[in-house]
PDB file of C-alpha atoms in Angstrom:
ATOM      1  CA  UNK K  12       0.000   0.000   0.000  1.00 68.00           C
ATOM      2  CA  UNK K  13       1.167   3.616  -1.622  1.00 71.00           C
ATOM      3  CA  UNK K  14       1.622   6.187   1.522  1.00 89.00           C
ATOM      4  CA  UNK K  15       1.634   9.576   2.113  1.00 93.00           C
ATOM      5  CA  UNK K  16       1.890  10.648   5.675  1.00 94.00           C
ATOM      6  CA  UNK K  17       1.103  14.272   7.187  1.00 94.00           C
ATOM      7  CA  UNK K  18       0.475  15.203  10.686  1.00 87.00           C
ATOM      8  CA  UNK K  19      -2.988  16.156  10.860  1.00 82.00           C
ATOM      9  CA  UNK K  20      -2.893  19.204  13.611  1.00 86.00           C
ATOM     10  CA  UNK K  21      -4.369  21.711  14.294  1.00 94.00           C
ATOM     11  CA  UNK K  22      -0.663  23.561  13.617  1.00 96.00           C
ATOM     12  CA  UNK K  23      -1.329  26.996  15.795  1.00 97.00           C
ATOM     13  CA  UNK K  24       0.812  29.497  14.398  1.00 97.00           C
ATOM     14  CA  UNK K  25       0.916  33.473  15.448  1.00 97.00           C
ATOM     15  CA  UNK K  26       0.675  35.557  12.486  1.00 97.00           C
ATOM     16  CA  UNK K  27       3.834  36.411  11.183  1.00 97.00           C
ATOM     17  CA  UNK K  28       6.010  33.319  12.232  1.00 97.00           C
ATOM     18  CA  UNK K  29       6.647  30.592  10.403  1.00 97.00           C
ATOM     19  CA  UNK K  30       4.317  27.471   9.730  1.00 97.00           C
ATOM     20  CA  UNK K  31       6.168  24.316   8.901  1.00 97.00           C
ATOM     21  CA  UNK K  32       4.441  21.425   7.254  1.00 97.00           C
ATOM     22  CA  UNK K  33       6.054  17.843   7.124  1.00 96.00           C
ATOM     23  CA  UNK K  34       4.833  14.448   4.531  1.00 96.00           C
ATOM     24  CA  UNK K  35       6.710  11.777   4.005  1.00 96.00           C
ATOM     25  CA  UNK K  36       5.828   9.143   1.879  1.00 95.00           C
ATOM     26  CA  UNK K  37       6.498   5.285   0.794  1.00 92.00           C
ATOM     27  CA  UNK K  38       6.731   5.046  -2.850  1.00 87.00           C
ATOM     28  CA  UNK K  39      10.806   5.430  -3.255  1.00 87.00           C
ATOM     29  CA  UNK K  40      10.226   6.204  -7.521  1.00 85.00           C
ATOM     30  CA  UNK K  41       7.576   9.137  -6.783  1.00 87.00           C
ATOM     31  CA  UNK K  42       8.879  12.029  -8.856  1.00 85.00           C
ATOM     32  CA  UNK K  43       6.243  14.677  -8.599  1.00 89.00           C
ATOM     33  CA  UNK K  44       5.309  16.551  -5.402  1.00 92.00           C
ATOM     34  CA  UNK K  45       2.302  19.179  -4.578  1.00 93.00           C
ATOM     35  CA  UNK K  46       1.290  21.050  -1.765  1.00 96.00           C
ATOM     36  CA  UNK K  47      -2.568  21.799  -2.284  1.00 96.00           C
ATOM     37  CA  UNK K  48      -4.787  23.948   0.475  1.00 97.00           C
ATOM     38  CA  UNK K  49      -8.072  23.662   0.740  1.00 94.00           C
ATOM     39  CA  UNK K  50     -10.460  25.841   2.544  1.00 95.00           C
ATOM     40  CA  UNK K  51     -13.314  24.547   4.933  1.00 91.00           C
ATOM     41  CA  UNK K  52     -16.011  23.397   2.473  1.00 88.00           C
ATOM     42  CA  UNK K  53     -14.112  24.443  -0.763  1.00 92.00           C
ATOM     43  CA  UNK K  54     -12.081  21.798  -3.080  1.00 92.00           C
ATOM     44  CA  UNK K  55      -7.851  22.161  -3.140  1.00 93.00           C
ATOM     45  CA  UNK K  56      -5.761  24.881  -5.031  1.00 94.00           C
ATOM     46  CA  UNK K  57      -2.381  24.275  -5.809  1.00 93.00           C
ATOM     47  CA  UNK K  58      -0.197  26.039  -3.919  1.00 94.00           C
ATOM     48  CA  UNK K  59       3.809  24.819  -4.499  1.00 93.00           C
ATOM     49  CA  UNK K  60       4.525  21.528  -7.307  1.00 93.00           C
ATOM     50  CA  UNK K  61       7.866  20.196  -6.849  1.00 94.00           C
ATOM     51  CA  UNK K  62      10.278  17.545  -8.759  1.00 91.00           C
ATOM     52  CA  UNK K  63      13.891  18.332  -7.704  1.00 93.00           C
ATOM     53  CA  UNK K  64      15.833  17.704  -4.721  1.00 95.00           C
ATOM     54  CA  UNK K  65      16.368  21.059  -2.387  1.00 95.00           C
ATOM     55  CA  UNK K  66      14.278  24.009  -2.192  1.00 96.00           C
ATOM     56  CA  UNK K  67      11.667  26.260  -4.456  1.00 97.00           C
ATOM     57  CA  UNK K  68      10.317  29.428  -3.290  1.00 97.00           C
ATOM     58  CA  UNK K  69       7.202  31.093  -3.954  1.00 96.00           C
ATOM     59  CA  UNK K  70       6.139  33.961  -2.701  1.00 96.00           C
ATOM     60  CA  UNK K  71       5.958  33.780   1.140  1.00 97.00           C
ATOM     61  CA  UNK K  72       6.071  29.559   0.405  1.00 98.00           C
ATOM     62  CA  UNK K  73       8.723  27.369   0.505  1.00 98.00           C
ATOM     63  CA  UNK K  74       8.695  23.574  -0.950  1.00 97.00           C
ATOM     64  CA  UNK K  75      11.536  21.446   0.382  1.00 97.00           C
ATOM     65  CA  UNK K  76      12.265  17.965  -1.257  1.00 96.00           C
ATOM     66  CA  UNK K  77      14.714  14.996   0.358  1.00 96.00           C
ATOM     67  CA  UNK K  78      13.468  12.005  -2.257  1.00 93.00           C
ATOM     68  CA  UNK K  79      16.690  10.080  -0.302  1.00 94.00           C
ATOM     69  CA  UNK K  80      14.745  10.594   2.867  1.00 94.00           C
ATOM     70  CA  UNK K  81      11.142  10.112   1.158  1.00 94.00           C
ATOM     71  CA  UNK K  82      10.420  13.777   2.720  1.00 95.00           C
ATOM     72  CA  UNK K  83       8.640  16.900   1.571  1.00 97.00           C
ATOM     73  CA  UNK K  84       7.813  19.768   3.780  1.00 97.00           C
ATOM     74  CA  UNK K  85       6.109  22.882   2.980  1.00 98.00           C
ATOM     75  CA  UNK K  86       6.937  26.496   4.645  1.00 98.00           C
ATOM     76  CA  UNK K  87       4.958  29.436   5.140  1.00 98.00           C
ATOM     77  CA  UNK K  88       6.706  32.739   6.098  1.00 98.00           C
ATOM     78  CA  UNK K  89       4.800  35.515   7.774  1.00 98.00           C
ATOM     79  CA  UNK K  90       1.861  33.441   8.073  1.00 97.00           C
ATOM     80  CA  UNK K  91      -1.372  35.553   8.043  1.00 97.00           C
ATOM     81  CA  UNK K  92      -4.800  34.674   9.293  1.00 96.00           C
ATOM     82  CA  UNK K  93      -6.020  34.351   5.678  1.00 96.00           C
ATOM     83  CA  UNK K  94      -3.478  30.957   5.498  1.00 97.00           C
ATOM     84  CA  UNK K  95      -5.635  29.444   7.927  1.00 97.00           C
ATOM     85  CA  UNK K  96      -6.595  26.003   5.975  1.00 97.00           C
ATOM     86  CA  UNK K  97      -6.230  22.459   5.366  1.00 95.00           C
ATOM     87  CA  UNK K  98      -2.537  21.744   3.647  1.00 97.00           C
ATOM     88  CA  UNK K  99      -2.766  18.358   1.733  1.00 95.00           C
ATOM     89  CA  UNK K 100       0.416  16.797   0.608  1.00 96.00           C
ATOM     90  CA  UNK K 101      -0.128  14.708  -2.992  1.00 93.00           C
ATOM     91  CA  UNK K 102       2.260  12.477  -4.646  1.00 92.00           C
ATOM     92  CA  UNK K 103       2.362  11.220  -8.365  1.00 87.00           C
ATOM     93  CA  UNK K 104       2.917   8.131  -8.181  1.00 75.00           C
ATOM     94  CA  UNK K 105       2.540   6.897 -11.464  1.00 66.00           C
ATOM     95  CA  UNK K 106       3.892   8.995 -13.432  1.00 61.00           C
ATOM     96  CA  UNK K 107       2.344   7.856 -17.003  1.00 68.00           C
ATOM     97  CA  UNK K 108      -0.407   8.400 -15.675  1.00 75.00           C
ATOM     98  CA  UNK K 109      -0.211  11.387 -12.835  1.00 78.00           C
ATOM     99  CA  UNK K 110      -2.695   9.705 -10.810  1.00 82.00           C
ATOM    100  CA  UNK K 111      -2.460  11.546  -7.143  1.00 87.00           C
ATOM    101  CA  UNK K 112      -1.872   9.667  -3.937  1.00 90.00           C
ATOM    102  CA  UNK K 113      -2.561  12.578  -1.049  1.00 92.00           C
ATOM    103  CA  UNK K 114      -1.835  12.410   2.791  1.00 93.00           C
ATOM    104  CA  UNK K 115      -4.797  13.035   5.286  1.00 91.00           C
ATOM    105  CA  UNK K 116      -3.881  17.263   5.481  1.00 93.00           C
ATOM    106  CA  UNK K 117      -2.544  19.326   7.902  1.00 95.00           C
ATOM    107  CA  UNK K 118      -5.314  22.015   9.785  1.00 95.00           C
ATOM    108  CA  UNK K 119      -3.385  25.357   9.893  1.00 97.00           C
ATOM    109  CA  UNK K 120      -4.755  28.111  12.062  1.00 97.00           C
ATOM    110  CA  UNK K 121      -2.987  31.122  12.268  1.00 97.00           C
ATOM    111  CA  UNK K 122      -4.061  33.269  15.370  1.00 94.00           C
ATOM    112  CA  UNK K 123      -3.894  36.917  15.048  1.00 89.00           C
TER     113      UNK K 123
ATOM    114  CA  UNK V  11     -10.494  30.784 -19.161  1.00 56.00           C
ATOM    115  CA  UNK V  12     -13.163  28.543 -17.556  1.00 81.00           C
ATOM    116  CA  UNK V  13     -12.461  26.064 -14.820  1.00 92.00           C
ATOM    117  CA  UNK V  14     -13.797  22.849 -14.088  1.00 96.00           C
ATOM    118  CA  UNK V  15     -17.357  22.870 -13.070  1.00 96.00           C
ATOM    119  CA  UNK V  16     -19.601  19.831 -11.599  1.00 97.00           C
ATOM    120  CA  UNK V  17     -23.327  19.161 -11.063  1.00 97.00           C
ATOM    121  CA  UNK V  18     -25.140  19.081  -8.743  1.00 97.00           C
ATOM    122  CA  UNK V  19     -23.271  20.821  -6.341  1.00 96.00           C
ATOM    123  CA  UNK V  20     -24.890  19.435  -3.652  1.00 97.00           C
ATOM    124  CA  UNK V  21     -27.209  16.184  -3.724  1.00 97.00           C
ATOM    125  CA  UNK V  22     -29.254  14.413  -1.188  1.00 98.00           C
ATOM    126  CA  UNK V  23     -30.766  11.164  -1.699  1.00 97.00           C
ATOM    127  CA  UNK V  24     -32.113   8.195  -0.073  1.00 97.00           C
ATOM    128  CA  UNK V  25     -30.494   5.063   0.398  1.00 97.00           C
ATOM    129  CA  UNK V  26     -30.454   2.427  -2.435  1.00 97.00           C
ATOM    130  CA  UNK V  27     -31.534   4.966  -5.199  1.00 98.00           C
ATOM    131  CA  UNK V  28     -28.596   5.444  -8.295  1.00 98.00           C
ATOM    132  CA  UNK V  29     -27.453   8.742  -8.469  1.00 98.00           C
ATOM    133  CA  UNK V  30     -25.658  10.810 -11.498  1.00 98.00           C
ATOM    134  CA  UNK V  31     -22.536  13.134 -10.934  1.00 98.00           C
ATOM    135  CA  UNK V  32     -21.333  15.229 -13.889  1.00 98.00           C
ATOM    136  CA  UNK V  33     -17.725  17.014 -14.782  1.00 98.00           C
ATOM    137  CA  UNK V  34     -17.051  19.374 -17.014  1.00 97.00           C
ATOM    138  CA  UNK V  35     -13.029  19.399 -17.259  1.00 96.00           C
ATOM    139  CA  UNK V  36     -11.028  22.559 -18.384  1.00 94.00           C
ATOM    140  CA  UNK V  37     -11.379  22.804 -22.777  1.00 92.00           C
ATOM    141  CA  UNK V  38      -8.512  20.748 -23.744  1.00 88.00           C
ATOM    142  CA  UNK V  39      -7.952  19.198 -21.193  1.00 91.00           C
ATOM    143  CA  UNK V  40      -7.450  15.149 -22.418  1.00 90.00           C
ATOM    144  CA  UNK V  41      -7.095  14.010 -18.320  1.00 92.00           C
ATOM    145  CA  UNK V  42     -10.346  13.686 -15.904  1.00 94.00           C
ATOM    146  CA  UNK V  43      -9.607  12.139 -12.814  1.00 95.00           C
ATOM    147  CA  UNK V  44     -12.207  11.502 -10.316  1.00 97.00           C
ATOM    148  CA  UNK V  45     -11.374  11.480  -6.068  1.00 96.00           C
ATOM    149  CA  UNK V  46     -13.720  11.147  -3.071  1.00 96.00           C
ATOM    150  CA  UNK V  47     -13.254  13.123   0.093  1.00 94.00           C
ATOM    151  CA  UNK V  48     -14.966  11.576   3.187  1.00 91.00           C
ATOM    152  CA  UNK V  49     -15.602  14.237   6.087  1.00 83.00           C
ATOM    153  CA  UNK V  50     -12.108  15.192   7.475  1.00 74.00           C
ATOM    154  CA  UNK V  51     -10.282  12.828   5.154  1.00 78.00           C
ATOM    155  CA  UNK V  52      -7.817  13.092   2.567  1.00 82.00           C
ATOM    156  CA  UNK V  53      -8.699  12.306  -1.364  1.00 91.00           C
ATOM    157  CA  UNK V  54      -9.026   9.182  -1.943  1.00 92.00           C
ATOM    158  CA  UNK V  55      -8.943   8.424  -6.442  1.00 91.00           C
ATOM    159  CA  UNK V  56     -12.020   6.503  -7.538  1.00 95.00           C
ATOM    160  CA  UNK V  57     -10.660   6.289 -11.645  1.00 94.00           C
ATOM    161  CA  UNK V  58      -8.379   8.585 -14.490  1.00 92.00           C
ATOM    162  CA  UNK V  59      -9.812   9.067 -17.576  1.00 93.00           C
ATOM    163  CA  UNK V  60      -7.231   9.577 -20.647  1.00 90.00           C
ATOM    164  CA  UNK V  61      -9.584  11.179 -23.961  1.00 90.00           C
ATOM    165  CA  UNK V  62     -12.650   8.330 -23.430  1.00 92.00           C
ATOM    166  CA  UNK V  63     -10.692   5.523 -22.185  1.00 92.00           C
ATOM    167  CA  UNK V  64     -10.277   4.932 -18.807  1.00 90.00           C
ATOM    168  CA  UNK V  65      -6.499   3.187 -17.800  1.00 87.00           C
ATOM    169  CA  UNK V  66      -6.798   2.593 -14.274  1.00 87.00           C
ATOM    170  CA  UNK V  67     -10.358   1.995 -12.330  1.00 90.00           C
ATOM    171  CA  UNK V  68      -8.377   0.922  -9.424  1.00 88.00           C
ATOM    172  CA  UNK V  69      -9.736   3.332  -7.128  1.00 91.00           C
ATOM    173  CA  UNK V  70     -13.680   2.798  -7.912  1.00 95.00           C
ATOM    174  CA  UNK V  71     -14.791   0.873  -4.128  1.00 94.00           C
ATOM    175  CA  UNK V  72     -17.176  -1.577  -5.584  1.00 94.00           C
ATOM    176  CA  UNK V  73     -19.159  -2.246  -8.550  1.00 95.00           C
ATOM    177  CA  UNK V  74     -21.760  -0.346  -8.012  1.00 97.00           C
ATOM    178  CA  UNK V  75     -19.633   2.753  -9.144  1.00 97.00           C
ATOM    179  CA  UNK V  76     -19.018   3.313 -12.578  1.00 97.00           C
ATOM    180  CA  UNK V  77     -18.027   6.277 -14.698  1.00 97.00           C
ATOM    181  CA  UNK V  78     -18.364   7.139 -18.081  1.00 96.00           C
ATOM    182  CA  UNK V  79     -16.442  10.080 -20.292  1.00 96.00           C
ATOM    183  CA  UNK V  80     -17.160  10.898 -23.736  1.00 91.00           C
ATOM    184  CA  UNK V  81     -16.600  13.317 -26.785  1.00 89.00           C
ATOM    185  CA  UNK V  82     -13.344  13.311 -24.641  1.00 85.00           C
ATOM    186  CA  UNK V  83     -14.581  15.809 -22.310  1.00 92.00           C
ATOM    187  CA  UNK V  84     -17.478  15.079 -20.297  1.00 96.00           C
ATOM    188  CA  UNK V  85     -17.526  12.642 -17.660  1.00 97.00           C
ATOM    189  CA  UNK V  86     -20.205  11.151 -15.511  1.00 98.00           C
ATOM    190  CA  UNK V  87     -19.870   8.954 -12.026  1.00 98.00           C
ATOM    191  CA  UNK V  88     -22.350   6.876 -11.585  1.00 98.00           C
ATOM    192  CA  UNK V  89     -23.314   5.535  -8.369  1.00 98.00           C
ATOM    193  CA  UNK V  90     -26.143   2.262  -8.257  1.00 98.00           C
ATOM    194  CA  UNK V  91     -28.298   1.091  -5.407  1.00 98.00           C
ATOM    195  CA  UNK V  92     -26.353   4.441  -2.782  1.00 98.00           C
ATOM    196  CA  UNK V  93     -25.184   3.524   0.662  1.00 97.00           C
ATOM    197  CA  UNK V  94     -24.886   5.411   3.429  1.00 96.00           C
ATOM    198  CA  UNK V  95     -20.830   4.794   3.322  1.00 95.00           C
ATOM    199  CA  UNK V  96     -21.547   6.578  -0.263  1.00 96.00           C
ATOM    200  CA  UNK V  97     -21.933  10.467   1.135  1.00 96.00           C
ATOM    201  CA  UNK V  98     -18.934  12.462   0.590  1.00 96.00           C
ATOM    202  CA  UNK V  99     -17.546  15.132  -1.308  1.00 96.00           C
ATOM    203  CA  UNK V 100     -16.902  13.720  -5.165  1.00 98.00           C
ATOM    204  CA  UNK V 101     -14.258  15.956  -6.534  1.00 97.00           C
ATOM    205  CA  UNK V 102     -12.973  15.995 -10.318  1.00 97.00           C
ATOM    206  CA  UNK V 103      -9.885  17.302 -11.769  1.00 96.00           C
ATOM    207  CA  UNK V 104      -8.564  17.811 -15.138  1.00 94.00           C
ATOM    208  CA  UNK V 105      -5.329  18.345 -16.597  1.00 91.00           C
ATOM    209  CA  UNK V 106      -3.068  18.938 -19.545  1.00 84.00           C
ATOM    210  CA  UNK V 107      -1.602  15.984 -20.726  1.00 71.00           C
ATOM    211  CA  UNK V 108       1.788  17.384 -20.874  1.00 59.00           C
ATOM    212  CA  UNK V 109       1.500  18.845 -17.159  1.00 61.00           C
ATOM    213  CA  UNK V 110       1.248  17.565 -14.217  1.00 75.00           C
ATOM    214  CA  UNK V 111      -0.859  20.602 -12.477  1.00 85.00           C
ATOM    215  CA  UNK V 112      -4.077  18.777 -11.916  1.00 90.00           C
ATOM    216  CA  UNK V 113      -6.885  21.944 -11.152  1.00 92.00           C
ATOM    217  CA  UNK V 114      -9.629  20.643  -9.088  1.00 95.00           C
ATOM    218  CA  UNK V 115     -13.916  21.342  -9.804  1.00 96.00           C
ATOM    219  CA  UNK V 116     -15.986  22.756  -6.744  1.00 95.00           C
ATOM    220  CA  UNK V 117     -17.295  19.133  -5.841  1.00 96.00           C
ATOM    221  CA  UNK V 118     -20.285  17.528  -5.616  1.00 97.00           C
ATOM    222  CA  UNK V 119     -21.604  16.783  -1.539  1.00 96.00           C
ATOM    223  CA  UNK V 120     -23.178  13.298  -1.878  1.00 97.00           C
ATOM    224  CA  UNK V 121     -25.804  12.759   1.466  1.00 97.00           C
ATOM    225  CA  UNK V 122     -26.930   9.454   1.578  1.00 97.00           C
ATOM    226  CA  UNK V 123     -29.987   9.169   4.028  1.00 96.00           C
TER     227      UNK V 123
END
């Protein structure tokens, strides 16, 4: 069984620190990473994809990939109430045929 | 451009009746994939769609579900003879076959009485 693991919260962040999301996940040949939120009653947005070792910045996000430690995390800098959400970690992994295996989501809740 | 849209958005029925969900992938879009979202879960796929075909069905819980896609756009889950274990949130997605980005519809909130 194909796994993808998150913590599932609630993460309580201030505003303006730093939110850090972990997901690991089984399948060592996985190649393709995304970070989707998703609102209370609303479906996921993509927030950060992913393919390389190390880090890619967005914004105020960061995606970090370690595919020799099966590892993904996702960062949030200055966090504002308005990232208050679900984080779901996905993972391709079939690549032919990009079918999405996601983890259970993190609950974010920034506090002003 | 237009996103993905499904139909109903919400849809109540009672147990053991068949009921019809529709998605409307992004034009040009050749993938469809269809996932389920059970209250406070993660997505779980039901079946991928490449043009009309459908490559992997793996997902679809029992026979009872089926799913149907056609003039390569289109699709429609099917769901025979409902359960209660049946109500979630069914939630398509379509992409371009050359990227990976799959951009998801609003849902559809199955209630199963």
């Amino acid at each position: 069984q194909k796994e993808v693991e998150q913590n599932s919260g609630p993460l309580s962040v201030p505003e303006g620190a730093i939110a850090s999301l972990n997901c690991t996940y089984s399948d060592r040949g996985s190649q393709s990473f995304f970070w989707y939120r998703q609102y209370s009653g609303k479906s996921p947005e993509l927030i950060m994809s992913i393919y390389s070792n190390g880090d890619k910045e967005d914004g105020r996000f960061t995606a970090q990939l370690n595919k020799a430690s099966q590892y993904v995390s996702l960062l949030i800098r200055d966090s504002q109430p308005s990232d208050s959400a679900t984080y779901l970690c996905a993972v391709n992994m079939d690549d032919s045929w990009g079918k999405l295996q996601f983890g259970a989501g993190t609950q974010v809740v920034v506090t002003p | 451009g237009a996103g993905v849209s499904q139909s109903p958005s919400n849809k109540v029925t009672e147990k053991g009746k068949d009921v019809e969900l529709r998605c409307d992938p992004i034009s040009g879009h050749t993938a469809l994939y269809w996932y389920r979202q059970s209250l406070g879960q993660g997505l779980e796929f039901l079946i991928y769609f490449q043009g009309n075909s459908a490559p992997d069905k793996s997902g679809l819980p029992s026979d009872r579900f089926s799913a149907e896609r056609t003039g390569g756009s289109v699709s429609t889950l099917t769901i025979q003879r409902t359960q209660q274990e049946d109500s979630a949130v069914y939630l398509c997605a379509s992409r371009e076959r050359a990227l990976e980005t799959q951009y998801f519809g609003p849902g559809t909130r199955l209630l199963v009485l």
